[in-house]
Coordinates of C-alpha atoms in Angstrom, one line a residue:
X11 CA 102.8 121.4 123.0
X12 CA 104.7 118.1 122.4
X13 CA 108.0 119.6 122.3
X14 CA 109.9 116.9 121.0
X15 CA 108.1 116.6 117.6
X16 CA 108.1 118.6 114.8
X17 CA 106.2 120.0 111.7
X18 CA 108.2 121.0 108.8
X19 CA 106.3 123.6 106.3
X20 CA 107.7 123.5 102.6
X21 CA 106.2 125.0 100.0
X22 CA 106.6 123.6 96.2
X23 CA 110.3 122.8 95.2
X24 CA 111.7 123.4 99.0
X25 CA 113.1 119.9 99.9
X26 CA 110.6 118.7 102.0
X27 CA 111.6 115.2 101.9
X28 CA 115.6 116.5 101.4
X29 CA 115.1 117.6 105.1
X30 CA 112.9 114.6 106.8
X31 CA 116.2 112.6 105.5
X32 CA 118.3 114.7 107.5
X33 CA 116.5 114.8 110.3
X34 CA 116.4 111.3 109.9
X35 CA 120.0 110.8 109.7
X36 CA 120.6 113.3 113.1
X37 CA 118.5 111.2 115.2
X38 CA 120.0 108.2 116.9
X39 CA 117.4 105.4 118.6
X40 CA 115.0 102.7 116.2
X41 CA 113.7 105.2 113.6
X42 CA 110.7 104.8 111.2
X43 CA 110.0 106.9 108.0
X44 CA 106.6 106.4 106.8
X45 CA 104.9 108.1 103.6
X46 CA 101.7 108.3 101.7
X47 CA 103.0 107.1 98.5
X48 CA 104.6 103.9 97.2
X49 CA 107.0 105.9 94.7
X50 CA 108.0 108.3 97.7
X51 CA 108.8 105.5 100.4
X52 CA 111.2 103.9 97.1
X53 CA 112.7 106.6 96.8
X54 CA 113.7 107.6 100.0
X55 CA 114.7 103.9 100.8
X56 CA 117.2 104.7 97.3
X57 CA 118.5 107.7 99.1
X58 CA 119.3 106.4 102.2
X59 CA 120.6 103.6 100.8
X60 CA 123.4 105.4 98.5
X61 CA 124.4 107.6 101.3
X62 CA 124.7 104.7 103.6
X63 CA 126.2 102.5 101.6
X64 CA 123.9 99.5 102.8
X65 CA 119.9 98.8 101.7
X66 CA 117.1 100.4 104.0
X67 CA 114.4 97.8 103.9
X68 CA 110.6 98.3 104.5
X69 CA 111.0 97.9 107.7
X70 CA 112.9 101.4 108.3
X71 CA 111.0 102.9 105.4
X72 CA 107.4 102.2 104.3
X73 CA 104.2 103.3 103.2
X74 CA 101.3 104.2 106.0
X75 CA 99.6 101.2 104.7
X76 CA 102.7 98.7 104.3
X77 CA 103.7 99.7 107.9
X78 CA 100.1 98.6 109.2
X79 CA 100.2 95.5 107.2
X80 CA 103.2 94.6 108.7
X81 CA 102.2 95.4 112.7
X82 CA 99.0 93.3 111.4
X83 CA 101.0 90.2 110.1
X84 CA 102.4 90.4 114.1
X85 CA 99.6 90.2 115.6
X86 CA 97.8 87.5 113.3
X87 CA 97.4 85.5 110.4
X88 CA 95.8 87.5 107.7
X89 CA 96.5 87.3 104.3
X90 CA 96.1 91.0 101.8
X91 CA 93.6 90.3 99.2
X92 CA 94.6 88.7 95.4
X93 CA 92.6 89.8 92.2
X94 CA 91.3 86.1 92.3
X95 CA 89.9 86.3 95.9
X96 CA 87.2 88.7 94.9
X97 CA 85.9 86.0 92.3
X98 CA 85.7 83.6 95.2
X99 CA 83.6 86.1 97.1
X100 CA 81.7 86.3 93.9
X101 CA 81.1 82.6 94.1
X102 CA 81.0 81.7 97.2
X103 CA 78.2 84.4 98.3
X104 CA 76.1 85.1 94.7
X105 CA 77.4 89.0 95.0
X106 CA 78.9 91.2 92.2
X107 CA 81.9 92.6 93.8
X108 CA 84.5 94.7 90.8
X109 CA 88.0 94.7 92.2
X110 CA 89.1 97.8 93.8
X111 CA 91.6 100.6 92.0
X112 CA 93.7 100.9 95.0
X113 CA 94.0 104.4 94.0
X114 CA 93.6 107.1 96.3
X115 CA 95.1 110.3 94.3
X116 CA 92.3 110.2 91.4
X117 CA 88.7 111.3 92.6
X118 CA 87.3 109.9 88.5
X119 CA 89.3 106.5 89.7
X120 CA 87.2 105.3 92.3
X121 CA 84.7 102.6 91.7
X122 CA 82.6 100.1 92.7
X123 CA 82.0 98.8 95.9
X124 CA 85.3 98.2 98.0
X125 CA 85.9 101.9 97.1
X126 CA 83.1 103.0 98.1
X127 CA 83.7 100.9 101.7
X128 CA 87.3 102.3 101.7
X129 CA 85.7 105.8 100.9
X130 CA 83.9 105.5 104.0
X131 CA 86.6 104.2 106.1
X132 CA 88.8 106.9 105.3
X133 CA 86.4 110.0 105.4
X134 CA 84.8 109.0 108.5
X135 CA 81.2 108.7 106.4
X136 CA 78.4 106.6 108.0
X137 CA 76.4 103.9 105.9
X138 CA 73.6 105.9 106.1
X139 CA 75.5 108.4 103.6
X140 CA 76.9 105.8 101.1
X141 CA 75.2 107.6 98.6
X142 CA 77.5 110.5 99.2
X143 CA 80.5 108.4 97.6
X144 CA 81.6 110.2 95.1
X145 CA 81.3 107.7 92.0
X146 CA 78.1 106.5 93.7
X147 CA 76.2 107.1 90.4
X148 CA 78.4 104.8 88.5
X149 CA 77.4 102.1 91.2
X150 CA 73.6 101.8 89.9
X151 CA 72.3 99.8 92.9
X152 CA 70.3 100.2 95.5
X153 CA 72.0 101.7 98.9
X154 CA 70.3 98.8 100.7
X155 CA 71.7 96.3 98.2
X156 CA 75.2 98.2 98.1
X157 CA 75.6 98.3 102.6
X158 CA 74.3 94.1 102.1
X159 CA 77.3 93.1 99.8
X160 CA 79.6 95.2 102.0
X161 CA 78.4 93.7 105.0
X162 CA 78.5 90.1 102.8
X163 CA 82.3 91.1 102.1
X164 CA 83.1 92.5 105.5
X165 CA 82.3 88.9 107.0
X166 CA 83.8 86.8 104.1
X167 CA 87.1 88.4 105.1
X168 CA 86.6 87.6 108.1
X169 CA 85.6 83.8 107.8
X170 CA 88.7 83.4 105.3
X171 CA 91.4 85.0 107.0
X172 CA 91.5 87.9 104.5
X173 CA 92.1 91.9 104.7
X174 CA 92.2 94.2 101.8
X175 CA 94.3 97.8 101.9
X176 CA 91.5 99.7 103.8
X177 CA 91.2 96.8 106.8
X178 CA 95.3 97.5 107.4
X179 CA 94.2 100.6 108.4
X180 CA 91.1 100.5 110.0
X181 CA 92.4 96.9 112.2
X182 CA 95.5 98.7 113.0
X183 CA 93.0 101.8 114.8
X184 CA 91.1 99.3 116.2
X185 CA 93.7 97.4 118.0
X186 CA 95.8 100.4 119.1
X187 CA 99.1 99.0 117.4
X188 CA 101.9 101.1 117.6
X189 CA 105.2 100.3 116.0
X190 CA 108.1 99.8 117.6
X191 CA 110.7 102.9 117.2
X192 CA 112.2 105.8 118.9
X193 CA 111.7 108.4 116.4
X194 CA 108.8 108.5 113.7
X195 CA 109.2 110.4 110.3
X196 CA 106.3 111.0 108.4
X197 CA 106.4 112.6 105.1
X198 CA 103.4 113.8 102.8
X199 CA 101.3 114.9 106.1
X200 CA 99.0 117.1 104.0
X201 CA 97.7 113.8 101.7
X202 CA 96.6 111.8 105.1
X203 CA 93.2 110.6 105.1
X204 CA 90.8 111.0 108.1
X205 CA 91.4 107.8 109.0
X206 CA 95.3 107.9 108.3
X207 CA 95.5 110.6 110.8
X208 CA 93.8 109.1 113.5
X209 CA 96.4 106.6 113.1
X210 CA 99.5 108.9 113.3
X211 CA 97.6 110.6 115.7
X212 CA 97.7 107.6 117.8
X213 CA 101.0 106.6 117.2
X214 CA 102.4 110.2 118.2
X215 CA 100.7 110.0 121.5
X216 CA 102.8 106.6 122.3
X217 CA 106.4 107.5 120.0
X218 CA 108.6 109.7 121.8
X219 CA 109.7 111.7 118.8
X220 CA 107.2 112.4 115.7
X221 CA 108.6 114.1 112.8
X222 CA 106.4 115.2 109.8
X223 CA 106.7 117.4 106.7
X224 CA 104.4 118.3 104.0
X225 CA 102.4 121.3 102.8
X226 CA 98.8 121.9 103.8
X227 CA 98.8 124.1 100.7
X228 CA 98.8 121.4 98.8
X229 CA 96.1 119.0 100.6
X230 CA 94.1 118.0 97.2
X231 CA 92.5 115.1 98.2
X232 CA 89.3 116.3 99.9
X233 CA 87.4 113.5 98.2
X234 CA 89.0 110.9 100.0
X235 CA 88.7 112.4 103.6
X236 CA 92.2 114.8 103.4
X237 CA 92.3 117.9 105.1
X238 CA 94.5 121.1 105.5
X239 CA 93.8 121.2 109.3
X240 CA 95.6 118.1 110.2
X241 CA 99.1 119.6 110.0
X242 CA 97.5 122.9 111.8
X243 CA 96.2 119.9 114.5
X244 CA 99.5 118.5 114.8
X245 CA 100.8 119.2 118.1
X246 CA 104.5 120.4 117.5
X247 CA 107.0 123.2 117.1
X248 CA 107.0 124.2 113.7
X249 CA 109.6 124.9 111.5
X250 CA 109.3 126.8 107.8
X251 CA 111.8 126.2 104.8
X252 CA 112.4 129.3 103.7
X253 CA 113.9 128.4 99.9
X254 CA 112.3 127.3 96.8
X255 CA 114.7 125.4 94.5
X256 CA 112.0 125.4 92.0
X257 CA 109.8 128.6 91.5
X258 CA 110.6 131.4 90.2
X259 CA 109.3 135.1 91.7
X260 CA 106.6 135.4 89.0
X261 CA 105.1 132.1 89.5
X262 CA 105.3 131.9 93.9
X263 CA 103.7 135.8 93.2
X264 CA 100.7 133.8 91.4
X265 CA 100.3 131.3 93.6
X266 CA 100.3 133.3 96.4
X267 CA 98.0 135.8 95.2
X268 CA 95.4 132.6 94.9
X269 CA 96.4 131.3 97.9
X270 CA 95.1 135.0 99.3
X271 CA 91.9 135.2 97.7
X272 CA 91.1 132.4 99.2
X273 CA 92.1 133.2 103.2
X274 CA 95.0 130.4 103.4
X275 CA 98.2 130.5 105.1
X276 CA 101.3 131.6 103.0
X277 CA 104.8 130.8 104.0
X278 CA 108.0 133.7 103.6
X279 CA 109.9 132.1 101.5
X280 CA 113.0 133.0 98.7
X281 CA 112.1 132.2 94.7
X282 CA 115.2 131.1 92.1
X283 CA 117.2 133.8 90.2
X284 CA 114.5 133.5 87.6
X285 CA 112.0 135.9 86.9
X286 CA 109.3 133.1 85.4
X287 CA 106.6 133.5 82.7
X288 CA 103.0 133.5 82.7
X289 CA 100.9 133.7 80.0
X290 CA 97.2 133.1 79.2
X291 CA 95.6 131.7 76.2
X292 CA 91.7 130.8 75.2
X293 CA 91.4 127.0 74.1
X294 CA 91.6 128.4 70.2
X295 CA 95.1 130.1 70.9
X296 CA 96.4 126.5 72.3
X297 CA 95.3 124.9 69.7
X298 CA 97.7 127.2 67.4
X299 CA 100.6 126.9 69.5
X300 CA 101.4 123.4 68.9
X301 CA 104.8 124.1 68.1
X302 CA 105.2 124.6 71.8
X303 CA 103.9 121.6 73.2
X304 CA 106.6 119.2 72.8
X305 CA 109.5 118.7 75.4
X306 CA 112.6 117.3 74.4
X307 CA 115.7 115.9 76.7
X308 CA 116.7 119.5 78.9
X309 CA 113.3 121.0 78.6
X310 CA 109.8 119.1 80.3
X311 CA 106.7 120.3 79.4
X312 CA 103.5 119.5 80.7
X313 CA 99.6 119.6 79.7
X314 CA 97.8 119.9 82.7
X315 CA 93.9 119.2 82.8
X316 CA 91.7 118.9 86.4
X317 CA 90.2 115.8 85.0
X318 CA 90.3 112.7 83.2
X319 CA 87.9 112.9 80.9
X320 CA 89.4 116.4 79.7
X321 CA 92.5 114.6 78.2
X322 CA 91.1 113.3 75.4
X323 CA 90.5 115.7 72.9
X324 CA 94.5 116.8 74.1
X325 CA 95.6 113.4 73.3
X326 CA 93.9 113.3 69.7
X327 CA 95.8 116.4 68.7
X328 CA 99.1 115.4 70.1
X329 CA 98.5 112.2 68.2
X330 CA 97.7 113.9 64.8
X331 CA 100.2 116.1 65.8
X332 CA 103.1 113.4 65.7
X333 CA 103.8 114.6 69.2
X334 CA 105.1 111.6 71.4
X335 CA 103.9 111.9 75.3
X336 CA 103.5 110.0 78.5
X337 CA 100.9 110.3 80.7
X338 CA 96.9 109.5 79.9
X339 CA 96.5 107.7 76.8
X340 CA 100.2 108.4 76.0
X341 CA 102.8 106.3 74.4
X342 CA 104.1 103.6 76.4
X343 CA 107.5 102.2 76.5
X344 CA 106.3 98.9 74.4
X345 CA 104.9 101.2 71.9
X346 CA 107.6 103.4 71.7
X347 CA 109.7 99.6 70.8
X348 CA 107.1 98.8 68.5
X349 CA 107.2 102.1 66.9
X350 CA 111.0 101.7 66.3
X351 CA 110.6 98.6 64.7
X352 CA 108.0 99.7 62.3
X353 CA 110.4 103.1 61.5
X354 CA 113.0 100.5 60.2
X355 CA 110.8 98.1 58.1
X356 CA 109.7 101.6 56.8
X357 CA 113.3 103.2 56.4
X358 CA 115.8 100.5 57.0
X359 CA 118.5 99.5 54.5
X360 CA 119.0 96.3 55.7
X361 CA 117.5 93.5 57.1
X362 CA 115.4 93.8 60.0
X363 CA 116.5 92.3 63.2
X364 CA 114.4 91.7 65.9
X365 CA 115.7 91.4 69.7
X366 CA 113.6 89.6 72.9
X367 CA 112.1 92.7 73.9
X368 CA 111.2 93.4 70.2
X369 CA 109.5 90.1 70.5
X370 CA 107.9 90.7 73.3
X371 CA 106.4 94.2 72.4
X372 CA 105.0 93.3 69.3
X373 CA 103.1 90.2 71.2
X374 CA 101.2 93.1 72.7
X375 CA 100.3 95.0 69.7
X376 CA 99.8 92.5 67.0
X377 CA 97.2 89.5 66.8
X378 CA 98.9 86.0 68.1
X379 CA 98.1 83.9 65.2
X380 CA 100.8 86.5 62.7
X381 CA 103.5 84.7 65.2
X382 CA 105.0 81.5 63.5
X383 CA 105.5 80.2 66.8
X384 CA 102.3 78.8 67.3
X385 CA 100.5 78.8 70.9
X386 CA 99.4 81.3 73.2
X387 CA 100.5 84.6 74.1
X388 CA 101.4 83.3 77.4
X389 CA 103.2 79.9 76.3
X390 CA 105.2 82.0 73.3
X391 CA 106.4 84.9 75.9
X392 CA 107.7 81.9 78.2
X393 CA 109.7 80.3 75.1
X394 CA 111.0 83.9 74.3
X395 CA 112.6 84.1 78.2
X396 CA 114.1 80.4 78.3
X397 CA 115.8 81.0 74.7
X398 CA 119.2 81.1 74.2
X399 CA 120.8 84.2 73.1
X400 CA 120.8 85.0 69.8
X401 CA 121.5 88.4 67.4
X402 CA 117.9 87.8 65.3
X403 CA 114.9 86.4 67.3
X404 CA 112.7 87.0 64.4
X405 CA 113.1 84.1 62.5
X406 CA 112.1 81.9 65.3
X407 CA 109.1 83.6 66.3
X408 CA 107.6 85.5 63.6
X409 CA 106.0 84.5 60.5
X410 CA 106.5 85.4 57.1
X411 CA 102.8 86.9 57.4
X412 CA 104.2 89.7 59.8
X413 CA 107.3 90.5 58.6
X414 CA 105.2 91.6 55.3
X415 CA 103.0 93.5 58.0
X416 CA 105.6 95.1 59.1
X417 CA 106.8 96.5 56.0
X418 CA 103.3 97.5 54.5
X419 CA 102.5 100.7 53.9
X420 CA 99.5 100.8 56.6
X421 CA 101.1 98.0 59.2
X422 CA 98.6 99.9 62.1
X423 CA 95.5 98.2 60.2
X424 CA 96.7 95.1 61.6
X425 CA 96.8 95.6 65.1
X426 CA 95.0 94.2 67.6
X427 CA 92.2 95.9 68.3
X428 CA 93.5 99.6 67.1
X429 CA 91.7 102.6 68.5
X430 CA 91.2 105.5 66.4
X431 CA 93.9 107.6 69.0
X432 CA 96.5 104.4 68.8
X433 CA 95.5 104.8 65.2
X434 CA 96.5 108.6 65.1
X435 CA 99.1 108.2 67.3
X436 CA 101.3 105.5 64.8
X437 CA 100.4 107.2 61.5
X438 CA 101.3 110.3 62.1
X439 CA 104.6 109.0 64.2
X440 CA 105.6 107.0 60.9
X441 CA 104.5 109.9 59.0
X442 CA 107.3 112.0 60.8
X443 CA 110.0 110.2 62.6
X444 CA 112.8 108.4 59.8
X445 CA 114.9 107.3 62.6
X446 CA 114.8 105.5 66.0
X447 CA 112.7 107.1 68.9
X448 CA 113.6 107.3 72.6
X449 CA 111.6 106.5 75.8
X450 CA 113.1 109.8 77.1
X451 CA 111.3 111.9 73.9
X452 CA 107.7 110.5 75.0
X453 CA 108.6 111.6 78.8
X454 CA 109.8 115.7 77.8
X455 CA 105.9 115.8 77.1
X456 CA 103.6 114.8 79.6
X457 CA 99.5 114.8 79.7
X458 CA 98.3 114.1 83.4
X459 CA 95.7 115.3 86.1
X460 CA 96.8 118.3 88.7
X461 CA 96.4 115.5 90.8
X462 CA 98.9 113.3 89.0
X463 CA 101.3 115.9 88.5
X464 CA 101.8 116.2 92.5
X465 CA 105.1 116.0 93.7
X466 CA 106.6 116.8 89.9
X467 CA 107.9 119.7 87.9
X468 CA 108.6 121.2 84.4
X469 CA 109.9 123.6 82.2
X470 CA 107.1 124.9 81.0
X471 CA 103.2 124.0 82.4
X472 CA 100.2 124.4 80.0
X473 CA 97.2 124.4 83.0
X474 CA 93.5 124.3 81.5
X475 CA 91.1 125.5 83.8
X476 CA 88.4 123.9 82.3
X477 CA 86.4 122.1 85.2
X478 CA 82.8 120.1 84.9
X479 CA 79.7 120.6 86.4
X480 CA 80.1 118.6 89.5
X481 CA 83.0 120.5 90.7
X482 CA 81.6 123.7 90.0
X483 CA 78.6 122.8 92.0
X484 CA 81.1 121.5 94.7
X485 CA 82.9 124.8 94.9
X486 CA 80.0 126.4 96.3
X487 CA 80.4 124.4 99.8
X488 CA 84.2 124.4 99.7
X489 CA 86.0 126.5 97.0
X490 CA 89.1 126.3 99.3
X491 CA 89.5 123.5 98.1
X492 CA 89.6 123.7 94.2
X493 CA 92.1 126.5 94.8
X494 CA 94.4 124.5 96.3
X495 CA 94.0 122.1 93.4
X496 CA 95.3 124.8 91.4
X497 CA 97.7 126.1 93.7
X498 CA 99.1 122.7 92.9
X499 CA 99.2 123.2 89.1
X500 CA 101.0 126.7 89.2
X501 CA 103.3 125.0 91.4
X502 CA 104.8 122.7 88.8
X503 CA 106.4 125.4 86.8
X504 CA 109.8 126.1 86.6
X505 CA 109.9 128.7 84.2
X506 CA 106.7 129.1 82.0
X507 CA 103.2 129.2 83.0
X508 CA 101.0 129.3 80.7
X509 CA 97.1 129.0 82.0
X510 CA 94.6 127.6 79.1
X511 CA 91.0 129.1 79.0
X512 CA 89.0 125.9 77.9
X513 CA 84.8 126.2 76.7
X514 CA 82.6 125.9 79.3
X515 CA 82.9 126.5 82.5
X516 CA 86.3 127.2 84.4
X517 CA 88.1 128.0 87.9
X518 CA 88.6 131.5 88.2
X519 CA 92.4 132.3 87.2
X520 CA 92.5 135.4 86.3
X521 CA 95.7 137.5 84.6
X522 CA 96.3 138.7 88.2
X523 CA 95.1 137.1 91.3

């Protein structure tokens, strides 16, 4: 056993990263924190920073693939790949080549080819097994066609001096580049890829002190090559925080009890003061407890579905509903503007007055040619930025064609492009609200994955179980691994669980595990 590194175990809501900055700040030497996640490596560089009092850069806290990017970038001249370089490809070689999602969290988010090669990359799977990728159907082409135009785009990188955010990693592996520090930090152990924890792997082996948190308990991403038995593989002392700031007795109970029927390792640890709630309701019982959907500013709520696809008929009814919510197909912050606006043409005894950003959101929701500006979208956003302050940027920029729009009694006819839910969702808004919404109203409610829910909490979680065909097939080789999915959904409650029976076929959560 390496005796100098460490593996910090912390279940849901135990300060995982709280205590890889502390460690951090205890060891003296060059020291390197690196993490799975772009929004986790900000916000520890935030931390550090305020108790500092100085800015950590990138280059003392950075993402796995950041920090291989930049040990590349020593080494040699490569440039990361822009949205316009694939069209070049496209060109220059006669392939069809979609840009890649850069998403790693989302199983329904990966497509097309330069997934699929990252898939491989990452999981360790041979060409002869593309057609195990797991959007492989969505591909339609030919496996022999599909390992061509990789190959095709493996050399044009080559030939033009280009790497995309799977060949950071995999050059990295291949020329044994280590980066230059005493002490190494890693945080999010349990989301590494196969390929990411070769990598750490290699660099433990060659950095005198390796430091790494996380919670194999929550290792959800299977589908990109993840795996519980890395931290187990990690060769360390081991150290378990024993307090959840987060869950109350109740809830760790229910999780645990999962976590049991299932074989997996539980940690000892203490709950809050709270008792918790759990509830369970068919899909027809959510539907007539809509009065408890909605957040507001001191309480979050969440609607929690295993996939994508599962959020829509969620989203219609919020929309109908009035309900405003982030998340998949939720309001977004120019809406939320735009919706503000429209409240007081609707409501407003005077005059309506209309800042830059007012402006600006409206160029996003409303056909260019109701803008008395004249030009494109792109030409009249620049001459909104280089204008001078004023109190009413209306007058400038809109026409009198819009400002009647605006105070119609259906402006959302005259949108661009309006979907029935963007429909729903601004009708029944202006139906409801008399006065000015907030950003902070859509965020109490939030629809999302399990999987985009990791590392977050609420008040109160609403967790379908509903699951399709695919995964039900799938937990025959592995159900492990859809329970730690789930495990993951408990785990965002602070105080109310409430688990949602959905039709069709769902993950076994029963009343007690």
């Amino acid at each position: 056993m390496h005796m100098s590194n460490l593996a910090i175990w912390g279940a849901p809501g135990t300060g995982k990263t709280s205590a890889l900055i502390e460690k951090y700040l205890q060891k003296s030497g060059k020291k390197l924190i690196v993490t799975f996640s772009r929004s986790t490596a900000d916000d520890i560089r935030k931390r550090l920073s305020d108790l500092n009092g100085e800015e950590v850069t990138k280059d003392e806290v950075n993402t796995i693939h950041g920090t291989c990017n930049c040990l590349l970038a020593e080494k040699k001249n490569v440039k990361l790949m822009k949205p316009n370089d694939y069209k070049r490809f496209e060109n220059d070689t006669g392939n069809k080549l979609s840009k890649p999602t850069h998403d790693e969290t989302e199983p329904s988010k990966s497509r097309g080819l330069v997934d699929c090669w990252g898939w491989m990359q990452n999981t360790g799977t041979p060409y002869k097994k593309i057609t195990k990728f797991p959007g492989w159907k969505e591909l339609k082409i030919p496996p022999s066609q599909a390992r061509k135009v990789i190959k095709d785009f493996q050399q044009w990188k080559l030939d033009n001096d280009k790497i995309n955010f799977t060949d950071m990693l995999v050059e990295v592996l291949r020329h044994q580049l280590i980066p230059d520090c005493d002490v190494l930090l890693v945080d999010e152990f349990q989301d590494l890829t196969a390929l990411q924890f070769k990598i750490i792997k290699l660099w433990s082996e060659n950095i005198d002190t390796v430091i790494i948190a996380g919670d194999p308990l929550q290792s959800i991403y299977g589908f990109w090559g993840g795996s519980p038995e890395y931290f187990k593989q990690f060769d360390s002392e081991q150290t378990v925080l024993d307090k959840s700031y987060r869950l109350p007795a109740a809830i760790w109970e229910y999780a645990c009890g999962l976590a049991n029927r299932y074989n997996m390792d539980i940690p000892k640890i203490d709950t809050t003061a709270q008792e918790g709630k759990i509830d369970h309701l068919n899909y027809k019982q959510y539907l007539a407890h809509k009065s408890f959907w909605k957040g507001n500013k001191n309480f979050k709520v969440f609607h929690l579905v295993r996939s994508n696809y599962q959020a829509a008929r969620i989203a219609h009814e919020m929309a109908r509903e009035g309900i405003l919510w982030a998340g998949i197909s939720g309001w977004t912050k120019q809406e939320i503007i735009v919706l503000n606006i429209l409240i007081m043409a609707k409501h407003g005894i005077e005059k309506l007055v209309l800042s830059k950003s007012d402006i600006l959101a409206m160029l996003d929701q409303f056909p260019v040619n109701y803008f008395s500006y004249g030009g494109s979208k792109k030409s009249i956003k620049a001459a909104i930025e280089e204008e001078q302050y004023r109190d009413d940027y209306g007058p400038l920029f809109v026409g009198d064609s819009l400002y009647k729009i605006l105070e119609s009694p259906n402006p959302v006819n005259y949108m661009s492009n309006p979907s029935d839910l963007k429909y729903e969702k601004f009708q029944a808004a202006l139906e409801k609200y008399a006065e000015e919404v907030t950003w902070s109203e859509a965020e109490a409610t939030v629809l999302t994955t399990i999987h985009g829910s990791k590392g977050l909490e609420a008040d109160r979680v609403f967790l379908h179980t509903g699951i399709s065909n695919k995964i039900k097939k799938e937990m025959r080789k592995d159900p492990a691994e859809e329970a730690r999915v789930f495990y993951v959904g408990i785990t965002r409650s602070k105080e109310e669980l409430i688990v949602v029976k959905d039709k069709g076929k769902n993950f076994p959560l029963t009343r007690r595990q």
